[in-house]
XYZ file of C-alpha atoms in Angstrom:
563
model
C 19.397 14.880 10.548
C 19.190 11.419 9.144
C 22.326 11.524 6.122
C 21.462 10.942 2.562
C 24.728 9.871 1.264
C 26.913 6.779 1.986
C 29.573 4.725 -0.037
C 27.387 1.436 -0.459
C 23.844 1.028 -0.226
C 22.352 -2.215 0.537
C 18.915 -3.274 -0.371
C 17.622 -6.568 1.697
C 18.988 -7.804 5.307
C 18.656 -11.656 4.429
C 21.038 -13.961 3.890
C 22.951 -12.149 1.098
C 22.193 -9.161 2.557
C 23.858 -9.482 5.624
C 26.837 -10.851 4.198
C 26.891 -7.707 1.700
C 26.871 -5.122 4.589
C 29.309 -7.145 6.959
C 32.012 -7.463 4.045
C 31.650 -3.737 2.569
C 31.546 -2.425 6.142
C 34.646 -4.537 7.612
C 36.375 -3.171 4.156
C 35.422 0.627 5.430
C 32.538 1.587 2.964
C 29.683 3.460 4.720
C 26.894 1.326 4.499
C 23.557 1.761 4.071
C 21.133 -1.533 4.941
C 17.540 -0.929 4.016
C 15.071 -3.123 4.713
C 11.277 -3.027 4.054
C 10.075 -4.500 7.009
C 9.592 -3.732 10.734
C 13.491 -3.632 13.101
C 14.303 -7.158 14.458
C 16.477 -7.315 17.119
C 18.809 -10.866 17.925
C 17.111 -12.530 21.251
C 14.948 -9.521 22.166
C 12.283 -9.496 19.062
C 12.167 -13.856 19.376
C 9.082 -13.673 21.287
C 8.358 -17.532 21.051
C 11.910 -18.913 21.284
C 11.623 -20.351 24.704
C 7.752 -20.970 24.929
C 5.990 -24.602 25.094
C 2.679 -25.201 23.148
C 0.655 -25.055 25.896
C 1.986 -21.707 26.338
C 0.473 -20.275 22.962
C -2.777 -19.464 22.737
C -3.956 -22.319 19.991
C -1.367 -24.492 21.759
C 1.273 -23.626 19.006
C -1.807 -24.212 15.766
C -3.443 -21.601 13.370
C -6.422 -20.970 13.834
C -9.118 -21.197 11.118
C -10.048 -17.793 10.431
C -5.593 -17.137 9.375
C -5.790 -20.195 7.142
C -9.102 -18.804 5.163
C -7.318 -15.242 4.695
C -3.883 -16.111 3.911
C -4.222 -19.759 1.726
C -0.629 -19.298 0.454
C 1.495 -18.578 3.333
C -0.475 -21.045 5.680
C 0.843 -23.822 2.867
C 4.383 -23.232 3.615
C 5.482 -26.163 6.188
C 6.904 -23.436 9.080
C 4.092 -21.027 9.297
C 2.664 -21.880 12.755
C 1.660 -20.124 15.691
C 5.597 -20.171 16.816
C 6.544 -18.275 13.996
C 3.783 -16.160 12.146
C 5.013 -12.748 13.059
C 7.949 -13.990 10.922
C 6.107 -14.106 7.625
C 4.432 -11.856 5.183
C 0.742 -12.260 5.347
C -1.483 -12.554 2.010
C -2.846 -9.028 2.251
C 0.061 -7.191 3.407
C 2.140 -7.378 0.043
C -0.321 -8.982 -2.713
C 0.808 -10.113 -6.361
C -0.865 -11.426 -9.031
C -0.442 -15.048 -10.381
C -0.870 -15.432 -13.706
C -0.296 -19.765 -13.177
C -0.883 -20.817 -9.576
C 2.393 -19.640 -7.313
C 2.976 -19.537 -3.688
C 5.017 -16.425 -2.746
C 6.884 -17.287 0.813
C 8.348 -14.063 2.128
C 9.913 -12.485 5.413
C 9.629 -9.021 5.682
C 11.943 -8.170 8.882
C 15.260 -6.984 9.662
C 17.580 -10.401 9.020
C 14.471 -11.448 6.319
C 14.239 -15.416 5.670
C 17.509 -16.116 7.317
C 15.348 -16.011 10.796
C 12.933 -18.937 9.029
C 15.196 -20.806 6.118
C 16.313 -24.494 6.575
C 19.930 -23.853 7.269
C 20.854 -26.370 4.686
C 24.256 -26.116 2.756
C 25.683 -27.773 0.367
C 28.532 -26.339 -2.145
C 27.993 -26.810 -5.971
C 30.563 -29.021 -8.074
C 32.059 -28.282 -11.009
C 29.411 -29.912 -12.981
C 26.931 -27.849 -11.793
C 29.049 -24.646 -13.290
C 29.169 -26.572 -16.386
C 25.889 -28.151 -17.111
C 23.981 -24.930 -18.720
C 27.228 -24.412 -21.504
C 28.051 -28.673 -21.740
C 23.912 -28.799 -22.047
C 22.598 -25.984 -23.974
C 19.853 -25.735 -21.711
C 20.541 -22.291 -20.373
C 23.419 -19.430 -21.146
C 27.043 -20.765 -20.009
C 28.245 -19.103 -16.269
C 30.881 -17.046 -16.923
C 32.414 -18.372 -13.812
C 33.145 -22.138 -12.676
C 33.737 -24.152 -9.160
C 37.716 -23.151 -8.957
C 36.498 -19.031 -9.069
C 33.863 -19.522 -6.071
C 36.183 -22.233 -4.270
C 38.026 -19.898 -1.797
C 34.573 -18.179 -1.160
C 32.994 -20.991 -0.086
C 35.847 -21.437 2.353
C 35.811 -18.183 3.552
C 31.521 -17.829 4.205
C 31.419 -21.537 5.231
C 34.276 -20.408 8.298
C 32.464 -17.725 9.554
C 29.243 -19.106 9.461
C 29.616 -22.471 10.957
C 28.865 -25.843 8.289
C 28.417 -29.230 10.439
C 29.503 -31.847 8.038
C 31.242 -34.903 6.956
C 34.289 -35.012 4.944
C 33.399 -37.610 1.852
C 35.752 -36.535 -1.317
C 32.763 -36.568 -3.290
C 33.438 -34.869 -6.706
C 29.683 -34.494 -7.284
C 29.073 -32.686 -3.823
C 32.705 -31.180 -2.721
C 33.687 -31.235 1.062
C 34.297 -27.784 2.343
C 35.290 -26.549 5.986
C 33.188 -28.210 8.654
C 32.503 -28.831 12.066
C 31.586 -31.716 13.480
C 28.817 -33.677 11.670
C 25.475 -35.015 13.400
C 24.900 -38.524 13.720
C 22.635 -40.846 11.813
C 20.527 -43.294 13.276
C 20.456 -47.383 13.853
C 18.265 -47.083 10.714
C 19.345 -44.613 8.613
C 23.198 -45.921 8.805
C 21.101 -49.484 7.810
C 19.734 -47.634 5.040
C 22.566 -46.297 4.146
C 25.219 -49.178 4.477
C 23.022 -51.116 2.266
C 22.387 -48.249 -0.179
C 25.670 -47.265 -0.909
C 26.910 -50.957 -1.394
C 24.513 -51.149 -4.078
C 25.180 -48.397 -6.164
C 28.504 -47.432 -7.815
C 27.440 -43.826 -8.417
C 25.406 -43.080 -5.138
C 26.483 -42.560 -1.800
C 24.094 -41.284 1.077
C 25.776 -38.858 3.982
C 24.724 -36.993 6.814
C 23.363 -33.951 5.625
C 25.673 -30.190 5.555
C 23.512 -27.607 7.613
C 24.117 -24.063 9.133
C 24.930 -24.877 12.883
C 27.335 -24.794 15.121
C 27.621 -28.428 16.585
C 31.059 -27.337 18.112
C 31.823 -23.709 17.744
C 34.947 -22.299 17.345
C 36.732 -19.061 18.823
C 35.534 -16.748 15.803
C 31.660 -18.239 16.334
C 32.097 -17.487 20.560
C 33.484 -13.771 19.892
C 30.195 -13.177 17.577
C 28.016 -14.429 20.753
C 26.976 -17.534 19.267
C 26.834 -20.857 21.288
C 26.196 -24.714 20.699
C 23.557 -25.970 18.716
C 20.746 -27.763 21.490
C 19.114 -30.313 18.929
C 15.775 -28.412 19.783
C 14.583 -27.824 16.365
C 12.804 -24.663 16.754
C 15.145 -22.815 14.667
C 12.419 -20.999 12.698
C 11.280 -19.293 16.466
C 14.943 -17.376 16.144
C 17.871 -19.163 18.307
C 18.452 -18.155 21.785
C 21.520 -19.733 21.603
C 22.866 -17.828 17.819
C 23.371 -21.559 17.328
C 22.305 -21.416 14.080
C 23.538 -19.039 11.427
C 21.344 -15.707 10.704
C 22.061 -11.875 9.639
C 20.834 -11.133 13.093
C 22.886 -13.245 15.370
C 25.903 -13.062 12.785
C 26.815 -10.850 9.752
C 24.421 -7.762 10.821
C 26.091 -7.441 14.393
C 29.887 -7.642 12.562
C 28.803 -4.965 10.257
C 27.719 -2.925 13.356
C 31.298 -3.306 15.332
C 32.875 -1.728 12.858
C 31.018 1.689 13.131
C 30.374 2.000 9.871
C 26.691 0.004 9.221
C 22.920 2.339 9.365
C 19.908 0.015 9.335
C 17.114 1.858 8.175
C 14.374 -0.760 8.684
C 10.263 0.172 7.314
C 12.095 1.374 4.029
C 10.450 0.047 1.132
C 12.704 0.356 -2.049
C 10.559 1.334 -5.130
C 13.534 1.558 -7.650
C 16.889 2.541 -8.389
C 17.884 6.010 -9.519
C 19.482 6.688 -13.108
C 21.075 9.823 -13.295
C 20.464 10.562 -17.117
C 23.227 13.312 -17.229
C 26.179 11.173 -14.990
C 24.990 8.209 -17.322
C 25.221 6.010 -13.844
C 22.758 4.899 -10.974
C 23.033 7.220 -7.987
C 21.189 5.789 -5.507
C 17.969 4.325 -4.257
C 14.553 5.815 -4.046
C 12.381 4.723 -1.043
C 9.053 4.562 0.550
C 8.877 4.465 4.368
C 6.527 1.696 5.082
C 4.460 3.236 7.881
C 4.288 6.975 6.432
C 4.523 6.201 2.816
C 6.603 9.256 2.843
C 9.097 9.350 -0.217
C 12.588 9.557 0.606
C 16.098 9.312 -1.718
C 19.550 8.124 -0.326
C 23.026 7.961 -2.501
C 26.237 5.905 -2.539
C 28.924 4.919 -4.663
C 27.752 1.963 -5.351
C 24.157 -0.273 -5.312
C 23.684 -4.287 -3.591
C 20.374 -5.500 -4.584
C 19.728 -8.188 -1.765
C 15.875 -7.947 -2.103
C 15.500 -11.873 -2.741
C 15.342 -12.987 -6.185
C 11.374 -12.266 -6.898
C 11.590 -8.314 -5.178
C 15.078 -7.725 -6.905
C 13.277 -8.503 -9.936
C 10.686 -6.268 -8.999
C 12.825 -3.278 -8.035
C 14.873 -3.225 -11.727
C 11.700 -3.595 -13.572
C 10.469 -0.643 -12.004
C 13.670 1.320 -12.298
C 12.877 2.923 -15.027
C 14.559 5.764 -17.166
C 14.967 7.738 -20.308
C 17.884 5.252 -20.675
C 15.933 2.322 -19.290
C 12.577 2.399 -20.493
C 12.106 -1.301 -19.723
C 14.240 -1.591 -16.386
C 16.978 -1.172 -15.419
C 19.625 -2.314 -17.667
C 17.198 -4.234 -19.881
C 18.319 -3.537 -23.305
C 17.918 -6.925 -24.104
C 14.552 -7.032 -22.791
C 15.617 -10.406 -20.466
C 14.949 -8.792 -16.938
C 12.418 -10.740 -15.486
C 12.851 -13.955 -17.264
C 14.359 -17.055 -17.366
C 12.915 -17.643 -13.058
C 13.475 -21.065 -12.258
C 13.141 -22.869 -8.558
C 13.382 -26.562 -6.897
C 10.802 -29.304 -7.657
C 9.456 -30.452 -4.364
C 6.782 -31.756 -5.405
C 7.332 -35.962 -5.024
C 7.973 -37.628 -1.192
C 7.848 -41.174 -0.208
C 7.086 -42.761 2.655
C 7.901 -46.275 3.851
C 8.269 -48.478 7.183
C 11.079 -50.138 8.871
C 10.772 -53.618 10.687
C 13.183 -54.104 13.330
C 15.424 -51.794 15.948
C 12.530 -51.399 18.327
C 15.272 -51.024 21.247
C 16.539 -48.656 19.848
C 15.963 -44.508 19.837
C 17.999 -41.355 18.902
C 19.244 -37.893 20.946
C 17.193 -34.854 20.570
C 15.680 -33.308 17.128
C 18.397 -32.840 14.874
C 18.305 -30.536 12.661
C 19.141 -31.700 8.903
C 18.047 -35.085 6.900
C 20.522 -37.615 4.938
C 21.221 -36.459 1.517
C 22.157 -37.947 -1.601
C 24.065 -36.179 -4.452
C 22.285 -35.829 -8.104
C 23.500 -38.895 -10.141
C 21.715 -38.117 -13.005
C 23.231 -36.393 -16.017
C 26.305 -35.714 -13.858
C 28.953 -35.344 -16.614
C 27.223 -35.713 -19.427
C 23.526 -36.367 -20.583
C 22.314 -40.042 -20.216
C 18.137 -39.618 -19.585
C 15.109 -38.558 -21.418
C 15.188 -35.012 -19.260
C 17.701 -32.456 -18.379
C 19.397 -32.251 -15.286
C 18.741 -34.370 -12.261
C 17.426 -34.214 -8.434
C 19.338 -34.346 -4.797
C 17.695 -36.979 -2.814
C 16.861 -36.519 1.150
C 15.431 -38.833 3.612
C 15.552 -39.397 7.642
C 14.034 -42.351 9.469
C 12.363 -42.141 13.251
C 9.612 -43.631 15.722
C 6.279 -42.394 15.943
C 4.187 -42.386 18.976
C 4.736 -40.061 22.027
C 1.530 -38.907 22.575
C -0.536 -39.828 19.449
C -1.387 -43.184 20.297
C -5.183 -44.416 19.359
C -6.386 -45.091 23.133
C -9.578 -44.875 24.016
C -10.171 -43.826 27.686
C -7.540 -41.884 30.628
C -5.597 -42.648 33.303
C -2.898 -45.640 33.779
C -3.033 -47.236 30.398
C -3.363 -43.921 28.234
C -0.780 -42.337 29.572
C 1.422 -45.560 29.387
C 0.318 -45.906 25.751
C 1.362 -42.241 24.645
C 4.869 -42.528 26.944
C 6.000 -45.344 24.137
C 7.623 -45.117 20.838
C 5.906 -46.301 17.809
C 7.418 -48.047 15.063
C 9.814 -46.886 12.641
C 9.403 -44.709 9.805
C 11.120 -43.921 6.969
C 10.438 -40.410 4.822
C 12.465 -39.540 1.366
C 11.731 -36.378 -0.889
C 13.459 -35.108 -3.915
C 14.911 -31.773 -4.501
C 15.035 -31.455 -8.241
C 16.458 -29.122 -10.557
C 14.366 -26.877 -13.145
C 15.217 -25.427 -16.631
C 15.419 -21.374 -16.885
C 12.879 -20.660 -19.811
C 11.311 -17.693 -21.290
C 8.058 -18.579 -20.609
C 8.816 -18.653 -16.810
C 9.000 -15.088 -15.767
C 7.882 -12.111 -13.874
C 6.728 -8.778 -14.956
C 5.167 -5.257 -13.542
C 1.117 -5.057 -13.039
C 0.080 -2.375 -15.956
C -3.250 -1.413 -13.675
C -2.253 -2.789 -9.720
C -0.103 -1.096 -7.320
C 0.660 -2.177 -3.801
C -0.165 0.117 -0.528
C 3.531 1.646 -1.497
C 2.346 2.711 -5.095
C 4.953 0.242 -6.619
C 3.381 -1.893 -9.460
C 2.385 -5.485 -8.419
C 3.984 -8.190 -9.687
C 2.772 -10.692 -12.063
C 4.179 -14.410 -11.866
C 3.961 -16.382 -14.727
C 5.824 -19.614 -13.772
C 4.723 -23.714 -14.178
C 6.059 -27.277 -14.279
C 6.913 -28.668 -17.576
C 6.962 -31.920 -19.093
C 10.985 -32.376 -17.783
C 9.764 -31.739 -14.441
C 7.200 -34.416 -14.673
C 9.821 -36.853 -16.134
C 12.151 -36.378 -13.340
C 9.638 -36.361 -10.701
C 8.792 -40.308 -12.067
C 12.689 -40.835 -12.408
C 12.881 -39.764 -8.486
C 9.782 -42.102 -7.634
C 10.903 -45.313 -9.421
C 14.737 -44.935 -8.651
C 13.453 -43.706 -4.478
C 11.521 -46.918 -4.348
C 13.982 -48.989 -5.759
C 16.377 -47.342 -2.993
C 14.292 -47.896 -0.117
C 13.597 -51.502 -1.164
C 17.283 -52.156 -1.242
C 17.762 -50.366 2.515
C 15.387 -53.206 3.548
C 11.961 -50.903 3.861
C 8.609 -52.406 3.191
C 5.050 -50.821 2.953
C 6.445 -48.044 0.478
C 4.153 -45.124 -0.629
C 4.499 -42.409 -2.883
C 3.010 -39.285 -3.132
C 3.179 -36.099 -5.749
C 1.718 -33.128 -3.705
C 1.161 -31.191 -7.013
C 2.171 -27.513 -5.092
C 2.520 -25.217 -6.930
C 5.908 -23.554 -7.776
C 7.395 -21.482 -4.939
C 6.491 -23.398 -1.890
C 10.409 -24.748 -1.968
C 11.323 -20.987 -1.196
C 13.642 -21.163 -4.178
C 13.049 -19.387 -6.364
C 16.152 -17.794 -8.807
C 17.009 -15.869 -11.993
C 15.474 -12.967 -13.998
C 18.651 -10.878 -13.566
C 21.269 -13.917 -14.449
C 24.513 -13.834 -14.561
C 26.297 -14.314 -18.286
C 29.229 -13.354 -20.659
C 26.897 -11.206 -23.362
C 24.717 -8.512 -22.122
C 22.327 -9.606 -25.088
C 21.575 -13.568 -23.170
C 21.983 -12.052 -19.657
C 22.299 -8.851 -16.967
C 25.757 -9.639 -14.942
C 29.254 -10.362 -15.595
C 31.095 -12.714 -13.749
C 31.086 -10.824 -10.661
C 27.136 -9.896 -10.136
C 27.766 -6.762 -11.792
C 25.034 -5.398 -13.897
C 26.908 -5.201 -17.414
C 25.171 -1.972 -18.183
C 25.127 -0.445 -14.832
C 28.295 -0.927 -13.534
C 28.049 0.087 -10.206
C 25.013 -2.370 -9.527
C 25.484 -5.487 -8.062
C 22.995 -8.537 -7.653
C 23.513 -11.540 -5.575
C 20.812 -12.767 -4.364
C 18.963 -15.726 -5.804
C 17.551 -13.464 -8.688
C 21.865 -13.567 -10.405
C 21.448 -17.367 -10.854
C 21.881 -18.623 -14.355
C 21.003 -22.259 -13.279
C 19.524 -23.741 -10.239
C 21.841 -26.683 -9.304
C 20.197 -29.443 -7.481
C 21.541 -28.080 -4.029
C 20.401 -25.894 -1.139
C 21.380 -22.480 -3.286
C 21.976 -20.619 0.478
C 25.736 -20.969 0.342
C 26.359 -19.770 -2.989
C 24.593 -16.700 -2.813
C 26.552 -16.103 0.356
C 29.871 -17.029 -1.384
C 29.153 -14.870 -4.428
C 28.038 -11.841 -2.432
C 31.447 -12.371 -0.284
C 32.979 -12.468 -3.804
C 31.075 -9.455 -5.328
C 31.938 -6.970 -2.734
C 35.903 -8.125 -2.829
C 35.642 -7.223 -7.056
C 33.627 -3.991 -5.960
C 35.600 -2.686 -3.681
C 38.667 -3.194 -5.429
C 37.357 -1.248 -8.503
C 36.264 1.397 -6.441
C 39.430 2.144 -5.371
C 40.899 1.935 -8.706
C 38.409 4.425 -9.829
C 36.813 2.444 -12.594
C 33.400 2.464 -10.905
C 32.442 5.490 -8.702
């Protein structure tokens, strides 16, 4: 008979997730991983991973009749035929949006880390401080020097290519070998960065092994190919997932039990121990109702479901949620501002080309209201762009034989494409709540999203447009062209906060190590503990602070003060 009872439970197998099981496990905790969706298995479950377009039945496109009956997933830029059974479907987990909101999920053993971007970049010290130097959200109760060593120790394992730049405003951390730029983008940038004083573009900092070492080899991983088909799942582990990495750790150690279909409805509170107990759960396929224990609780549900989960984990103690005597849970969500891209061409370098499809952009760290505030609007924006050729079989030629197929076997010109990546403001009006009235197939309340732009959004999505053409005009680009997509929040995938992290259990839900300040034995660190959003890719961190979380939790287990 399947066991009830475990030292550490562990809700979500993303990103966080996986790193949550693989450090309680390798520390000798019993541990628990439930996961809502169906069992994904590294290489055998990646049925697309080796297959060419004409291989696929709508020659790698979705077809019409998907895009009318799931809108919002079909918006998100790597839902295709390659990678659909990777993705939650409209119907198949609905919510309600109270402002427009598109809701990107992965419901599968190893979550979004199959389909995420891989990109990761550590936050500075300003970054820690801007919410307390600010006033534009609570203070951290931790800084860059606490998370440091944690960043060392995730960015190891996992495998960071990148280039070593002393940059204060984007610190270096431990990398393998970078990717190259371009004949264009190193024009680009050469020019750039002699321009500015307080800008500097560098090869972006991304999840994949360009030269693996002996610890990435003994996990089964090999050598990045430059295919870019990440989101298919790697063949090669070359990129970093729970699946090909954390997950099978946690397994070697004979003390991980995946329990995949398990949808968590809420956490337990036992009213006479005065302490959550465990997790109560709803098998996906049966809807039977099923209860499992431990010691202590990681919510790795991503930020939105965490949310979710504690609202719904409700008690005589917790009426509203789950430690939600300050009546907070849910609020203060915040995300990435995507919304602005540029476009531009580049005269010049038309003997020249590039190797393979590689897999991250060039990046530029904020430079606005670094160290202190200097603009009309809060915070700032990370800056990305890459330059290539078009052509290769989209060239405008009427007729076949000879001359078409010499016409699509050439290169177009170059082509340069920027975007920003812009921070958002925590505010009360931005939050998430339970449905009174709705309940999913799972009989778990829907949730409601109530989350929009604001007027500093719009200001620093004109600061990136004027300051990105101004950039681009400098590198030497003509033809420029901006765009704002106006997409609604959630299409950047991330999304954070509603159970931040704080120093008073009246402004926030965690202490300084992701544990819930009224539920000690709780943990968060997903992308729902994040009192601020940074500019950066936020993967890292919550990998770092989940490392960091289960070091504290363990520790205090031991010394008996949580049990």
């Amino acid at each position: 008979m399947e066991s009830n009872e475990y030292d550490a439970i562990v809700v979500g197998s993303g990103i966080s997730g996986g790193w949550a099981a693989k450090e309680l496990c390798e520390k000798g905790l019993k541990t628990l991983v439930l996961e809502r969706g169906r069992d994904v298995q590294h290489l055998k479950d990646y049925p697309t991973m080796t297959a060419s377009p004409w291989e696929m039945p709508h020659h790698n496109q979705i077809p019409k009749a998907d895009k009318l009956q799931n809108p919002v997933v079909n918006r998100c830029y790597a839902y295709k035929e390659d990678t659909a059974h990777f993705f939650v479907k409209d119907s198949e987990h609905p919510y309600v949006q109270e402002k427009p909101f598109d809701w990107v999920r992965g419901y599968q053993l190893g979550g979004k880390s199959l389909i995420w971007a891989r990109q990761t970049q550590r936050w500075s010290k300003y970054d820690f401080e801007g919410p307390g130097r600010d006033g534009f959200a609570v203070d951290w109760p931790i800084q860059y020097e606490d998370v440091a060593p944690w960043y060392s120790h995730v960015e190891r394992f996992v495998g960071i290519s990148g280039s070593y730049e002393g940059l204060d405003t984007l610190p270096d951390g431990e990398f393998l070998k970078a990717w190259e730029m371009n004949c264009v983008e190193n024009e680009l940038k050469d020019r750039v960065n002699a321009h500015y004083k307080d800008r500097k573009f560098i090869i972006g900092r991304c999840a994949h092994l360009t030269s693996p070492k002996d610890e990435h080899l003994a996990q089964g991983r090999g050598q990045c190919m430059a295919r870019n088909q990440c989101y298919r799942g790697c063949p090669f582990g070359a990129y970093f997932s729970s699946n090909s990495s954390t997950l099978p750790c946690a397994a070697k150690t004979g003390n991980l039990t995946v329990r995949p279909d398990s949808v968590v409805h809420s956490v337990i509170w036992d009213e006479e121990k005065g302490k959550a107990t465990g997790v109560r759960v709803i098998d996906r396929i049966t809807k039977e109702e099923r209860e499992f224990f431990a010691k202590v609780i990681f919510l790795n549900a991503a930020a939105l479901n965490t949310n979710l989960i504690l609202l719904n984990s409700k008690s005589r103690r917790f009426p509203n949620g789950l430690g939600n005597d300050s009546g907070i849970l849910g609020k203060y969500i915040a995300f990435h501002n995507y919304r602005g891209t540029i476009a531009a061409n580049y005269e010049g370098f038309e003997d020249k080309y590039y190797f393979g499809r590689r897999p991250t952009a060039i990046m530029m760290p904020n430079f606005r209201n670094v160290k202190k505030q200097e603009m009309e609007f809060l915070r700032g924006y990370m800056t990305f762009y890459s330059a290539g050729r078009a052509g290769f079989g989209h060239a405008a030629t009427d007729g076949f034989g000879a001359d078409f197929k010499a016409a699509n076997s050439e290169p177009g010109p170059w082509g340069v494409y920027m975007m920003i990546q812009a921070e958002t403001i925590p505010k009360l009006s931005n939050q998430v709540s339970l449905s009174p009235d709705q309940t999913d197939p799972w009989g778990v309340p829907l949730l409601q999203i109530d989350v929009s732009y604001d007027d500093n959004d719009e200001k620093i999505l004109q600061d990136f447009f004027e300051q990105g053409e101004e950039m681009l005009k400098v590198g030497g680009c003509t033809n420029i062209r901006k765009s704002d997509s106006k997409q609604a929040p959630g299409l950047d995938i991330h999304e954070m906060g509603g159970v931040r992290m704080g120093r008073d259990p009246e402004t926030s839900l965690l202490n300084g190590f992701n544990q819930m300040h009224l539920a000690p034995n709780v943990f968060v660190t997903d992308g729902a503990c994040m009192t601020s959003t940074g500019t950066q890719n936020p993967s890292i961190t919550y990998m770092a602070l989940t490392a960091r979380a289960v070091d504290y939790a363990v520790k205090e287990l031991k010394k008996g003060t949580i049990s």
